[in-house]
Amino acid sequence: MMAPKRRRLYLVGGGMTSLGLAVCLVIFAFQDNLVFFYSPSELAKQPLAAEQRIRVGGLVQEGSVVSEGDGLTTRFRITDLSESIAVTYTGILPSLFREGQGVIVQGYLQSPESFVADEVLAKHDENYMPPEVAEALKQSGQWKESRD
Amino acid sequence: MINLHRYANPNQFMRLSSPLVPVVGFLTCSLFPIGLYLALFVSPPDYEQRETVRIMYVHVPAAWMALLSYTLMATFSAVALIWRHPLANVMARSVAPIGASFTLICLITGSLWGQPTWGTWWVWDARLTSVLILFFLFVGYLVLYGAFDDMAKGARAAGLIAIVGFIFVPIIKFSVDLLDLRTLHQGASVSKLSSPAIHESMMWPLMIMAAAYLCYLITFLLLGVRTEIMAARLRAGHRMRAEKGVQLGSSE
């Protein structure tokens, strides 16, 4: 005969263990649906329907940003360093937007290689430092430009 | 096994906590001005976010302490459920409103930071969504606790919510790093193994702010539990007097 205290301890412990296990399985099973954005490589592998509103994330490819004549439309490429996709966006870009910066765009695929965005979000990395330190790192060549 | 009941005695708690309250209260009152001054005036602007980075000193400790509050609430609830300690439910109930406020501070300051940095007030990515659920868990706990006429029943139902909801604490923690959920929210800076994630001149104000938040949490947890014990004593006193009054009245 088990003491009631011990029995309740096993009940709570067992319950939490199985719940944790169940949640882990659910997360791993639904990981593809829980991700916030697709990468250009994933889009190249499995093209999605044009009417589906999706998010694509990656780095703004160096030298790819072109401003259109109307002053609002911008064309650029998003790359994950193996595949890339062309993006057209009309609107105001976030202040952190520039070449080499991680961004997430939301919109529709026009064709497998081109994307029309109605929203551009800048991704911020986990590095925080004063401007002088960033400058010193760049000068000493220890600056890592690759971000995600 | 150590006799935990000894520390769960309300009289013992009142005796031990009464000299502690002014100490942690004083620490809270002195650490917040120091931390805020360092964070808002002394620390440098970020190379990329500029002055917006100062929101981080309020946002990040609030998020840490929200997770700590939930962990405490779930632990106290489990102790109450398994060992039936008289104080454990009171402790869990007292930490809940503090944790809910920290979570709300975290959500609001995060939103204020997200607008200029990301370009949006809110997105439904894994990190932001799981923190919003944490807020609802705190609120749900508080609502359920008071929803029953029988206080013990409410405490038990709310305790179960707290324990089951604890599953969200590791999800929040790991949503940006271990799990490859590709959030808009950036990864952890302070616990990152490879350097440099956060510069020393920014780390110090952040740590002092975290200590201030922690002292605030301890102060108001102690005050909340003390208030609840005194309220229970008052109720017991009223009940006893009322019973005596009935007896006196009937004997006449």
mmCIF file of C-alpha atoms in Angstrom:
data_model
loop_
_atom_site.group_PDB
_atom_site.id
_atom_site.type_symbol
_atom_site.label_atom_id
_atom_site.label_comp_id
_atom_site.label_asym_id
_atom_site.label_seq_id
_atom_site.Cartn_x
_atom_site.Cartn_y
_atom_site.Cartn_z
ATOM 1 C CA MET A 1 0.000 0.000 0.000
ATOM 2 C CA MET A 2 1.475 3.296 -1.093
ATOM 3 C CA ALA A 3 1.239 6.402 1.001
ATOM 4 C CA PRO A 4 -1.156 8.962 -0.564
ATOM 5 C CA LYS A 5 1.655 11.549 -0.755
ATOM 6 C CA ARG A 6 3.872 9.177 -2.698
ATOM 7 C CA ARG A 7 0.998 8.206 -4.974
ATOM 8 C CA ARG A 8 0.215 11.844 -5.782
ATOM 9 C CA LEU A 9 3.914 12.481 -6.435
ATOM 10 C CA TYR A 10 4.041 9.612 -8.954
ATOM 11 C CA LEU A 11 0.788 10.789 -10.529
ATOM 12 C CA VAL A 12 2.020 14.339 -11.063
ATOM 13 C CA GLY A 13 5.493 13.155 -12.137
ATOM 14 C CA GLY A 14 4.104 10.580 -14.552
ATOM 15 C CA GLY A 15 1.517 12.997 -15.893
ATOM 16 C CA MET A 16 4.085 15.702 -16.580
ATOM 17 C CA THR A 17 6.498 13.228 -18.210
ATOM 18 C CA SER A 18 3.878 11.910 -20.605
ATOM 19 C CA LEU A 19 2.587 15.412 -21.313
ATOM 20 C CA GLY A 20 6.134 16.599 -22.057
ATOM 21 C CA LEU A 21 6.673 13.624 -24.351
ATOM 22 C CA ALA A 22 3.396 14.288 -26.156
ATOM 23 C CA VAL A 23 4.249 17.970 -26.667
ATOM 24 C CA CYS A 24 7.717 17.059 -27.990
ATOM 25 C CA LEU A 25 6.176 14.658 -30.500
ATOM 26 C CA VAL A 26 3.593 17.251 -31.572
ATOM 27 C CA ILE A 27 6.264 19.922 -32.043
ATOM 28 C CA PHE A 28 8.487 17.652 -34.100
ATOM 29 C CA ALA A 29 5.542 16.434 -36.164
ATOM 30 C CA PHE A 30 4.243 19.954 -36.847
ATOM 31 C CA GLN A 31 7.610 21.671 -37.114
ATOM 32 C CA ASP A 32 7.049 22.327 -40.822
ATOM 33 C CA ASN A 33 3.820 24.166 -40.018
ATOM 34 C CA LEU A 34 5.188 26.011 -37.000
ATOM 35 C CA VAL A 35 8.079 27.629 -38.871
ATOM 36 C CA PHE A 36 7.524 31.312 -39.424
ATOM 37 C CA PHE A 37 8.975 31.483 -42.939
ATOM 38 C CA TYR A 38 10.272 29.369 -45.826
ATOM 39 C CA SER A 39 13.798 29.575 -47.167
ATOM 40 C CA PRO A 40 14.468 30.063 -50.905
ATOM 41 C CA SER A 41 15.903 26.507 -51.025
ATOM 42 C CA GLU A 42 12.667 25.046 -49.705
ATOM 43 C CA LEU A 43 10.661 26.969 -52.303
ATOM 44 C CA ALA A 44 12.972 25.707 -55.044
ATOM 45 C CA LYS A 45 12.449 22.118 -53.845
ATOM 46 C CA GLN A 46 8.667 22.208 -53.404
ATOM 47 C CA PRO A 47 6.894 25.037 -55.270
ATOM 48 C CA LEU A 48 3.801 26.345 -53.486
ATOM 49 C CA ALA A 49 0.522 27.497 -55.006
ATOM 50 C CA ALA A 50 0.459 31.112 -56.214
ATOM 51 C CA GLU A 51 -2.708 31.991 -54.275
ATOM 52 C CA GLN A 52 -1.133 30.971 -50.972
ATOM 53 C CA ARG A 53 0.063 33.845 -48.812
ATOM 54 C CA ILE A 54 3.495 32.861 -47.497
ATOM 55 C CA ARG A 55 6.584 34.294 -45.845
ATOM 56 C CA VAL A 56 10.075 33.890 -47.247
ATOM 57 C CA GLY A 57 13.158 34.647 -45.195
ATOM 58 C CA GLY A 58 16.841 35.043 -45.948
ATOM 59 C CA LEU A 59 19.548 37.612 -46.579
ATOM 60 C CA VAL A 60 19.158 40.494 -48.998
ATOM 61 C CA GLN A 61 21.626 39.541 -51.729
ATOM 62 C CA GLU A 62 24.598 41.911 -52.089
ATOM 63 C CA GLY A 63 24.240 44.206 -55.103
ATOM 64 C CA SER A 64 20.688 43.128 -55.878
ATOM 65 C CA VAL A 65 18.701 46.084 -54.505
ATOM 66 C CA VAL A 66 17.234 48.274 -57.286
ATOM 67 C CA SER A 67 14.885 51.200 -56.702
ATOM 68 C CA GLU A 68 12.225 51.784 -59.339
ATOM 69 C CA GLY A 69 11.511 55.222 -60.797
ATOM 70 C CA ASP A 70 8.385 55.824 -58.679
ATOM 71 C CA GLY A 71 10.496 56.010 -55.509
ATOM 72 C CA LEU A 72 8.385 53.424 -53.698
ATOM 73 C CA THR A 73 8.936 50.146 -55.511
ATOM 74 C CA THR A 74 12.077 48.162 -54.704
ATOM 75 C CA ARG A 75 13.387 45.030 -56.357
ATOM 76 C CA PHE A 76 15.871 42.764 -54.607
ATOM 77 C CA ARG A 77 16.830 39.115 -54.242
ATOM 78 C CA ILE A 78 16.569 37.052 -51.065
ATOM 79 C CA THR A 79 19.193 34.367 -50.698
ATOM 80 C CA ASP A 80 20.030 31.597 -48.244
ATOM 81 C CA LEU A 81 23.483 31.359 -49.882
ATOM 82 C CA SER A 82 22.494 28.352 -52.017
ATOM 83 C CA GLU A 83 19.221 29.421 -53.687
ATOM 84 C CA SER A 84 17.707 32.861 -54.221
ATOM 85 C CA ILE A 85 14.410 34.405 -55.262
ATOM 86 C CA ALA A 86 13.511 37.777 -56.813
ATOM 87 C CA VAL A 87 11.232 40.012 -54.708
ATOM 88 C CA THR A 88 9.235 43.100 -55.687
ATOM 89 C CA TYR A 89 7.914 45.347 -52.930
ATOM 90 C CA THR A 90 6.014 48.625 -53.042
ATOM 91 C CA GLY A 91 6.053 50.545 -49.804
ATOM 92 C CA ILE A 92 8.278 51.868 -47.060
ATOM 93 C CA LEU A 93 11.152 49.593 -46.072
ATOM 94 C CA PRO A 94 12.136 49.135 -42.401
ATOM 95 C CA SER A 95 15.165 51.192 -41.384
ATOM 96 C CA LEU A 96 17.338 48.110 -40.866
ATOM 97 C CA PHE A 97 16.767 47.005 -44.486
ATOM 98 C CA ARG A 98 19.987 46.894 -46.504
ATOM 99 C CA GLU A 99 22.139 44.489 -48.504
ATOM 100 C CA GLY A 100 23.387 41.588 -46.409
ATOM 101 C CA GLN A 101 20.657 42.065 -43.818
ATOM 102 C CA GLY A 102 18.297 39.252 -42.796
ATOM 103 C CA VAL A 103 14.705 39.972 -43.840
ATOM 104 C CA ILE A 104 11.356 38.208 -43.931
ATOM 105 C CA VAL A 105 8.934 39.128 -46.715
ATOM 106 C CA GLN A 106 5.262 38.264 -46.804
ATOM 107 C CA GLY A 107 3.220 37.999 -49.974
ATOM 108 C CA TYR A 108 2.510 35.767 -52.962
ATOM 109 C CA LEU A 109 4.581 33.784 -55.419
ATOM 110 C CA GLN A 110 4.078 35.202 -58.902
ATOM 111 C CA SER A 111 6.077 32.446 -60.537
ATOM 112 C CA PRO A 112 8.473 29.889 -59.019
ATOM 113 C CA GLU A 113 11.278 32.468 -59.325
ATOM 114 C CA SER A 114 9.561 35.729 -58.426
ATOM 115 C CA PHE A 115 7.744 36.928 -55.357
ATOM 116 C CA VAL A 116 5.504 39.955 -54.798
ATOM 117 C CA ALA A 117 5.749 41.162 -51.200
ATOM 118 C CA ASP A 118 3.217 43.312 -49.396
ATOM 119 C CA GLU A 119 5.187 43.360 -46.147
ATOM 120 C CA VAL A 120 8.931 43.431 -45.424
ATOM 121 C CA LEU A 121 10.209 42.734 -41.900
ATOM 122 C CA ALA A 122 13.841 43.202 -40.895
ATOM 123 C CA LYS A 123 15.262 40.450 -38.744
ATOM 124 C CA HIS A 124 17.542 41.526 -35.948
ATOM 125 C CA ASP A 125 20.349 39.255 -34.771
ATOM 126 C CA GLU A 126 21.288 38.552 -31.162
ATOM 127 C CA ASN A 127 24.446 40.721 -31.160
ATOM 128 C CA TYR A 128 24.404 43.958 -29.196
ATOM 129 C CA MET A 129 27.404 46.297 -29.137
ATOM 130 C CA PRO A 130 28.325 49.986 -29.204
ATOM 131 C CA PRO A 131 29.093 51.500 -32.664
ATOM 132 C CA GLU A 132 32.795 51.909 -31.809
ATOM 133 C CA VAL A 133 33.128 48.185 -31.055
ATOM 134 C CA ALA A 134 31.390 47.258 -34.303
ATOM 135 C CA GLU A 135 33.765 49.603 -36.146
ATOM 136 C CA ALA A 136 36.818 48.074 -34.426
ATOM 137 C CA LEU A 137 35.658 44.551 -35.259
ATOM 138 C CA LYS A 138 35.174 45.502 -38.900
ATOM 139 C CA GLN A 139 38.633 47.056 -39.079
ATOM 140 C CA SER A 140 40.364 44.079 -37.480
ATOM 141 C CA GLY A 141 38.594 41.749 -39.903
ATOM 142 C CA GLN A 142 36.793 39.776 -37.213
ATOM 143 C CA TRP A 143 33.376 40.952 -38.375
ATOM 144 C CA LYS A 144 31.078 38.188 -39.524
ATOM 145 C CA GLU A 145 28.692 39.523 -42.131
ATOM 146 C CA SER A 146 26.616 36.348 -42.459
ATOM 147 C CA ARG A 147 23.459 36.699 -40.424
ATOM 148 C CA ASP A 148 20.200 34.923 -40.323
ATOM 149 C CA MET B 1 13.764 13.289 3.764
ATOM 150 C CA ILE B 2 13.860 16.707 5.398
ATOM 151 C CA ASN B 3 10.766 17.779 7.196
ATOM 152 C CA LEU B 4 9.484 20.494 4.876
ATOM 153 C CA HIS B 5 6.413 21.018 7.022
ATOM 154 C CA ARG B 6 8.579 22.876 9.492
ATOM 155 C CA TYR B 7 9.170 25.652 6.942
ATOM 156 C CA ALA B 8 5.594 25.642 5.758
ATOM 157 C CA ASN B 9 4.289 26.687 9.122
ATOM 158 C CA PRO B 10 2.603 30.127 8.765
ATOM 159 C CA ASN B 11 3.900 31.342 12.148
ATOM 160 C CA GLN B 12 7.422 30.342 11.213
ATOM 161 C CA PHE B 13 7.029 32.111 7.866
ATOM 162 C CA MET B 14 5.839 35.336 9.523
ATOM 163 C CA ARG B 15 8.769 35.266 11.925
ATOM 164 C CA LEU B 16 11.413 34.547 9.246
ATOM 165 C CA SER B 17 10.063 36.919 6.606
ATOM 166 C CA SER B 18 9.541 40.021 8.739
ATOM 167 C CA PRO B 19 13.248 41.058 8.817
ATOM 168 C CA LEU B 20 13.625 40.035 5.133
ATOM 169 C CA VAL B 21 10.966 42.379 3.737
ATOM 170 C CA PRO B 22 12.780 45.683 4.496
ATOM 171 C CA VAL B 23 16.075 44.272 3.175
ATOM 172 C CA VAL B 24 14.749 43.145 -0.231
ATOM 173 C CA GLY B 25 12.509 46.211 -0.340
ATOM 174 C CA PHE B 26 15.509 48.474 0.127
ATOM 175 C CA LEU B 27 17.449 46.533 -2.535
ATOM 176 C CA THR B 28 14.553 46.941 -4.986
ATOM 177 C CA CYS B 29 14.308 50.680 -4.327
ATOM 178 C CA SER B 30 18.047 51.206 -4.813
ATOM 179 C CA LEU B 31 18.724 48.790 -7.705
ATOM 180 C CA PHE B 32 15.950 50.133 -9.958
ATOM 181 C CA PRO B 33 17.202 53.766 -10.052
ATOM 182 C CA ILE B 34 20.824 52.613 -10.495
ATOM 183 C CA GLY B 35 19.925 50.116 -13.203
ATOM 184 C CA LEU B 36 17.623 52.515 -15.049
ATOM 185 C CA TYR B 37 20.186 55.334 -14.903
ATOM 186 C CA LEU B 38 22.912 53.064 -16.292
ATOM 187 C CA ALA B 39 20.564 51.643 -18.937
ATOM 188 C CA LEU B 40 18.985 54.879 -20.113
ATOM 189 C CA PHE B 41 21.873 57.345 -19.780
ATOM 190 C CA VAL B 42 25.274 55.677 -19.290
ATOM 191 C CA SER B 43 25.196 52.621 -21.571
ATOM 192 C CA PRO B 44 26.119 53.186 -25.230
ATOM 193 C CA PRO B 45 23.634 53.087 -28.121
ATOM 194 C CA ASP B 46 23.705 49.934 -30.248
ATOM 195 C CA TYR B 47 25.615 49.986 -33.549
ATOM 196 C CA GLU B 48 22.478 48.989 -35.422
ATOM 197 C CA GLN B 49 19.404 49.751 -33.305
ATOM 198 C CA ARG B 50 20.819 53.046 -31.957
ATOM 199 C CA GLU B 51 18.837 54.318 -28.938
ATOM 200 C CA THR B 52 16.065 51.744 -29.374
ATOM 201 C CA VAL B 53 18.328 49.188 -27.687
ATOM 202 C CA ARG B 54 17.476 50.781 -24.316
ATOM 203 C CA ILE B 55 14.071 49.081 -24.399
ATOM 204 C CA MET B 56 16.016 45.816 -24.061
ATOM 205 C CA TYR B 57 17.029 46.647 -20.460
ATOM 206 C CA VAL B 58 13.381 46.685 -19.425
ATOM 207 C CA HIS B 59 12.182 43.946 -21.773
ATOM 208 C CA VAL B 60 14.711 41.144 -21.247
ATOM 209 C CA PRO B 61 14.715 41.047 -17.387
ATOM 210 C CA ALA B 62 10.898 41.181 -17.471
ATOM 211 C CA ALA B 63 10.901 38.117 -19.727
ATOM 212 C CA TRP B 64 13.388 36.253 -17.502
ATOM 213 C CA MET B 65 11.421 37.031 -14.368
ATOM 214 C CA ALA B 66 8.136 36.088 -16.040
ATOM 215 C CA LEU B 67 9.577 32.624 -16.733
ATOM 216 C CA LEU B 68 10.976 32.414 -13.188
ATOM 217 C CA SER B 69 7.595 33.469 -11.756
ATOM 218 C CA TYR B 70 5.818 30.783 -13.741
ATOM 219 C CA THR B 71 8.357 28.149 -12.657
ATOM 220 C CA LEU B 72 7.801 29.169 -9.014
ATOM 221 C CA MET B 73 4.025 29.145 -9.447
ATOM 222 C CA ALA B 74 4.078 25.654 -10.999
ATOM 223 C CA THR B 75 6.481 24.336 -8.335
ATOM 224 C CA PHE B 76 4.421 25.718 -5.440
ATOM 225 C CA SER B 77 1.263 24.328 -7.032
ATOM 226 C CA ALA B 78 2.852 20.876 -7.363
ATOM 227 C CA VAL B 79 4.011 21.001 -3.730
ATOM 228 C CA ALA B 80 0.497 22.006 -2.681
ATOM 229 C CA LEU B 81 -1.067 19.216 -4.706
ATOM 230 C CA ILE B 82 1.308 16.450 -3.590
ATOM 231 C CA TRP B 83 2.261 17.338 0.001
ATOM 232 C CA ARG B 84 -0.722 19.553 0.898
ATOM 233 C CA HIS B 85 1.456 22.211 2.473
ATOM 234 C CA PRO B 86 -0.692 24.945 4.001
ATOM 235 C CA LEU B 87 1.503 27.708 2.556
ATOM 236 C CA ALA B 88 2.246 26.376 -0.935
ATOM 237 C CA ASN B 89 -1.058 27.479 -2.498
ATOM 238 C CA VAL B 90 -0.736 30.901 -0.887
ATOM 239 C CA MET B 91 2.775 31.228 -2.353
ATOM 240 C CA ALA B 92 1.587 30.182 -5.827
ATOM 241 C CA ARG B 93 -1.386 32.556 -5.658
ATOM 242 C CA SER B 94 0.870 35.438 -4.550
ATOM 243 C CA VAL B 95 3.424 34.966 -7.335
ATOM 244 C CA ALA B 96 0.762 34.826 -10.093
ATOM 245 C CA PRO B 97 -0.138 38.552 -10.347
ATOM 246 C CA ILE B 98 3.569 39.483 -10.247
ATOM 247 C CA GLY B 99 4.323 37.038 -13.061
ATOM 248 C CA ALA B 100 1.348 38.275 -15.076
ATOM 249 C CA SER B 101 2.608 41.884 -14.766
ATOM 250 C CA PHE B 102 6.125 40.891 -15.842
ATOM 251 C CA THR B 103 4.702 39.054 -18.866
ATOM 252 C CA LEU B 104 2.582 42.062 -19.788
ATOM 253 C CA ILE B 105 5.611 44.398 -19.471
ATOM 254 C CA CYS B 106 7.565 41.977 -21.669
ATOM 255 C CA LEU B 107 4.828 41.899 -24.332
ATOM 256 C CA ILE B 108 4.284 45.682 -24.397
ATOM 257 C CA THR B 109 7.966 46.688 -24.446
ATOM 258 C CA GLY B 110 8.662 43.981 -27.029
ATOM 259 C CA SER B 111 5.945 45.404 -29.240
ATOM 260 C CA LEU B 112 7.348 48.932 -28.849
ATOM 261 C CA TRP B 113 10.778 47.619 -29.843
ATOM 262 C CA GLY B 114 9.478 45.509 -32.721
ATOM 263 C CA GLN B 115 7.819 48.423 -34.521
ATOM 264 C CA PRO B 116 11.023 50.449 -35.195
ATOM 265 C CA THR B 117 13.331 47.418 -35.482
ATOM 266 C CA TRP B 118 11.420 44.739 -37.366
ATOM 267 C CA GLY B 119 8.804 47.010 -38.875
ATOM 268 C CA THR B 120 5.823 45.458 -37.098
ATOM 269 C CA TRP B 121 4.134 45.652 -33.687
ATOM 270 C CA TRP B 122 3.269 41.993 -33.581
ATOM 271 C CA VAL B 123 3.788 38.747 -35.513
ATOM 272 C CA TRP B 124 2.518 35.267 -34.751
ATOM 273 C CA ASP B 125 5.906 33.585 -34.581
ATOM 274 C CA ALA B 126 6.685 30.815 -32.097
ATOM 275 C CA ARG B 127 8.361 33.031 -29.478
ATOM 276 C CA LEU B 128 5.793 35.831 -29.385
ATOM 277 C CA THR B 129 2.837 33.471 -29.479
ATOM 278 C CA SER B 130 4.151 31.251 -26.681
ATOM 279 C CA VAL B 131 4.771 34.285 -24.422
ATOM 280 C CA LEU B 132 1.212 35.495 -25.085
ATOM 281 C CA ILE B 133 -0.030 32.038 -24.034
ATOM 282 C CA LEU B 134 2.064 32.360 -20.848
ATOM 283 C CA PHE B 135 0.206 35.592 -20.068
ATOM 284 C CA PHE B 136 -3.138 33.860 -20.586
ATOM 285 C CA LEU B 137 -2.009 31.021 -18.299
ATOM 286 C CA PHE B 138 -1.256 33.490 -15.492
ATOM 287 C CA VAL B 139 -4.625 35.210 -15.985
ATOM 288 C CA GLY B 140 -6.436 31.877 -16.297
ATOM 289 C CA TYR B 141 -4.829 30.688 -13.068
ATOM 290 C CA LEU B 142 -5.996 33.816 -11.210
ATOM 291 C CA VAL B 143 -9.529 33.651 -12.606
ATOM 292 C CA LEU B 144 -9.905 29.937 -11.837
ATOM 293 C CA TYR B 145 -8.503 30.390 -8.328
ATOM 294 C CA GLY B 146 -11.317 32.766 -7.452
ATOM 295 C CA ALA B 147 -14.057 31.072 -9.457
ATOM 296 C CA PHE B 148 -15.184 28.616 -6.755
ATOM 297 C CA ASP B 149 -17.129 29.307 -3.558
ATOM 298 C CA ASP B 150 -14.939 26.698 -1.896
ATOM 299 C CA MET B 151 -11.450 28.246 -1.866
ATOM 300 C CA ALA B 152 -9.693 24.869 -1.607
ATOM 301 C CA LYS B 153 -11.436 23.655 -4.774
ATOM 302 C CA GLY B 154 -10.418 26.764 -6.686
ATOM 303 C CA ALA B 155 -6.841 26.420 -5.491
ATOM 304 C CA ARG B 156 -6.682 22.820 -6.669
ATOM 305 C CA ALA B 157 -8.184 23.510 -10.112
ATOM 306 C CA ALA B 158 -5.904 26.522 -10.637
ATOM 307 C CA GLY B 159 -2.917 24.507 -9.404
ATOM 308 C CA LEU B 160 -3.564 21.888 -12.087
ATOM 309 C CA ILE B 161 -3.599 24.629 -14.768
ATOM 310 C CA ALA B 162 -0.302 25.962 -13.418
ATOM 311 C CA ILE B 163 1.353 22.523 -13.478
ATOM 312 C CA VAL B 164 0.107 21.525 -16.937
ATOM 313 C CA GLY B 165 0.954 24.971 -18.363
ATOM 314 C CA PHE B 166 4.537 24.607 -17.178
ATOM 315 C CA ILE B 167 5.155 22.795 -20.473
ATOM 316 C CA PHE B 168 5.260 26.261 -22.083
ATOM 317 C CA VAL B 169 8.301 27.393 -20.098
ATOM 318 C CA PRO B 170 10.805 25.189 -22.003
ATOM 319 C CA ILE B 171 8.929 25.909 -25.247
ATOM 320 C CA ILE B 172 9.399 29.667 -24.751
ATOM 321 C CA LYS B 173 13.021 29.218 -23.749
ATOM 322 C CA PHE B 174 13.954 27.009 -26.676
ATOM 323 C CA SER B 175 11.607 28.363 -29.375
ATOM 324 C CA VAL B 176 14.338 30.628 -30.728
ATOM 325 C CA ASP B 177 17.392 28.382 -30.368
ATOM 326 C CA LEU B 178 17.142 24.615 -29.993
ATOM 327 C CA LEU B 179 13.905 24.089 -31.868
ATOM 328 C CA ASP B 180 14.343 25.115 -35.467
ATOM 329 C CA LEU B 181 11.113 27.120 -35.592
ATOM 330 C CA ARG B 182 12.721 30.058 -37.459
ATOM 331 C CA THR B 183 11.153 32.859 -35.500
ATOM 332 C CA LEU B 184 11.319 36.561 -36.269
ATOM 333 C CA HIS B 185 12.546 36.968 -32.697
ATOM 334 C CA GLN B 186 16.332 36.695 -32.387
ATOM 335 C CA GLY B 187 18.125 34.002 -30.404
ATOM 336 C CA ALA B 188 19.418 34.247 -26.834
ATOM 337 C CA SER B 189 22.382 36.603 -26.343
ATOM 338 C CA VAL B 190 23.411 36.199 -22.730
ATOM 339 C CA SER B 191 23.452 32.398 -22.580
ATOM 340 C CA LYS B 192 25.030 32.065 -26.040
ATOM 341 C CA LEU B 193 28.268 30.117 -25.818
ATOM 342 C CA SER B 194 30.155 31.787 -28.649
ATOM 343 C CA SER B 195 31.002 35.447 -28.141
ATOM 344 C CA PRO B 196 30.393 38.326 -28.643
ATOM 345 C CA ALA B 197 26.638 38.399 -28.333
ATOM 346 C CA ILE B 198 26.263 41.322 -25.983
ATOM 347 C CA HIS B 199 28.990 43.818 -25.175
ATOM 348 C CA GLU B 200 30.231 44.244 -21.596
ATOM 349 C CA SER B 201 29.118 47.889 -21.450
ATOM 350 C CA MET B 202 25.545 46.697 -22.103
ATOM 351 C CA MET B 203 25.762 43.516 -20.033
ATOM 352 C CA TRP B 204 26.279 45.336 -16.724
ATOM 353 C CA PRO B 205 23.169 47.529 -16.825
ATOM 354 C CA LEU B 206 21.200 44.474 -17.971
ATOM 355 C CA MET B 207 22.401 42.407 -15.001
ATOM 356 C CA ILE B 208 21.640 45.188 -12.503
ATOM 357 C CA MET B 209 18.166 45.549 -13.980
ATOM 358 C CA ALA B 210 17.678 41.769 -13.695
ATOM 359 C CA ALA B 211 18.737 41.904 -10.024
ATOM 360 C CA ALA B 212 16.291 44.781 -9.443
ATOM 361 C CA TYR B 213 13.454 42.804 -11.024
ATOM 362 C CA LEU B 214 14.371 39.752 -8.925
ATOM 363 C CA CYS B 215 14.341 41.797 -5.691
ATOM 364 C CA TYR B 216 10.982 43.260 -6.702
ATOM 365 C CA LEU B 217 9.651 39.725 -7.245
ATOM 366 C CA ILE B 218 10.887 38.537 -3.826
ATOM 367 C CA THR B 219 9.604 41.662 -2.016
ATOM 368 C CA PHE B 220 6.108 41.446 -3.411
ATOM 369 C CA LEU B 221 5.951 37.658 -3.046
ATOM 370 C CA LEU B 222 6.794 37.956 0.674
ATOM 371 C CA LEU B 223 4.370 40.870 1.134
ATOM 372 C CA GLY B 224 1.621 38.980 -0.680
ATOM 373 C CA VAL B 225 2.036 35.838 1.414
ATOM 374 C CA ARG B 226 2.218 37.854 4.652
ATOM 375 C CA THR B 227 -0.959 39.722 3.733
ATOM 376 C CA GLU B 228 -2.733 36.460 2.951
ATOM 377 C CA ILE B 229 -1.661 34.875 6.280
ATOM 378 C CA MET B 230 -2.864 37.937 8.209
ATOM 379 C CA ALA B 231 -6.150 37.942 6.284
ATOM 380 C CA ALA B 232 -6.636 34.250 7.124
ATOM 381 C CA ARG B 233 -5.982 34.993 10.817
ATOM 382 C CA LEU B 234 -8.501 37.818 10.736
ATOM 383 C CA ARG B 235 -11.089 35.545 9.130
ATOM 384 C CA ALA B 236 -10.410 32.862 11.757
ATOM 385 C CA GLY B 237 -10.736 35.458 14.524
ATOM 386 C CA HIS B 238 -14.039 36.727 13.155
ATOM 387 C CA ARG B 239 -15.354 33.192 12.850
ATOM 388 C CA MET B 240 -14.375 32.364 16.441
ATOM 389 C CA ARG B 241 -15.951 35.541 17.787
ATOM 390 C CA ALA B 242 -19.082 34.925 15.759
ATOM 391 C CA GLU B 243 -19.360 31.359 17.108
ATOM 392 C CA LYS B 244 -18.815 32.594 20.668
ATOM 393 C CA GLY B 245 -21.456 35.268 20.117
ATOM 394 C CA VAL B 246 -23.956 32.652 18.957
ATOM 395 C CA GLN B 247 -23.215 30.496 22.006
ATOM 396 C CA LEU B 248 -23.571 33.432 24.391
ATOM 397 C CA GLY B 249 -26.785 34.498 22.723
ATOM 398 C CA SER B 250 -28.316 31.025 22.920
ATOM 399 C CA SER B 251 -27.394 30.515 26.574
ATOM 400 C CA GLU B 252 -29.268 33.600 27.694
#
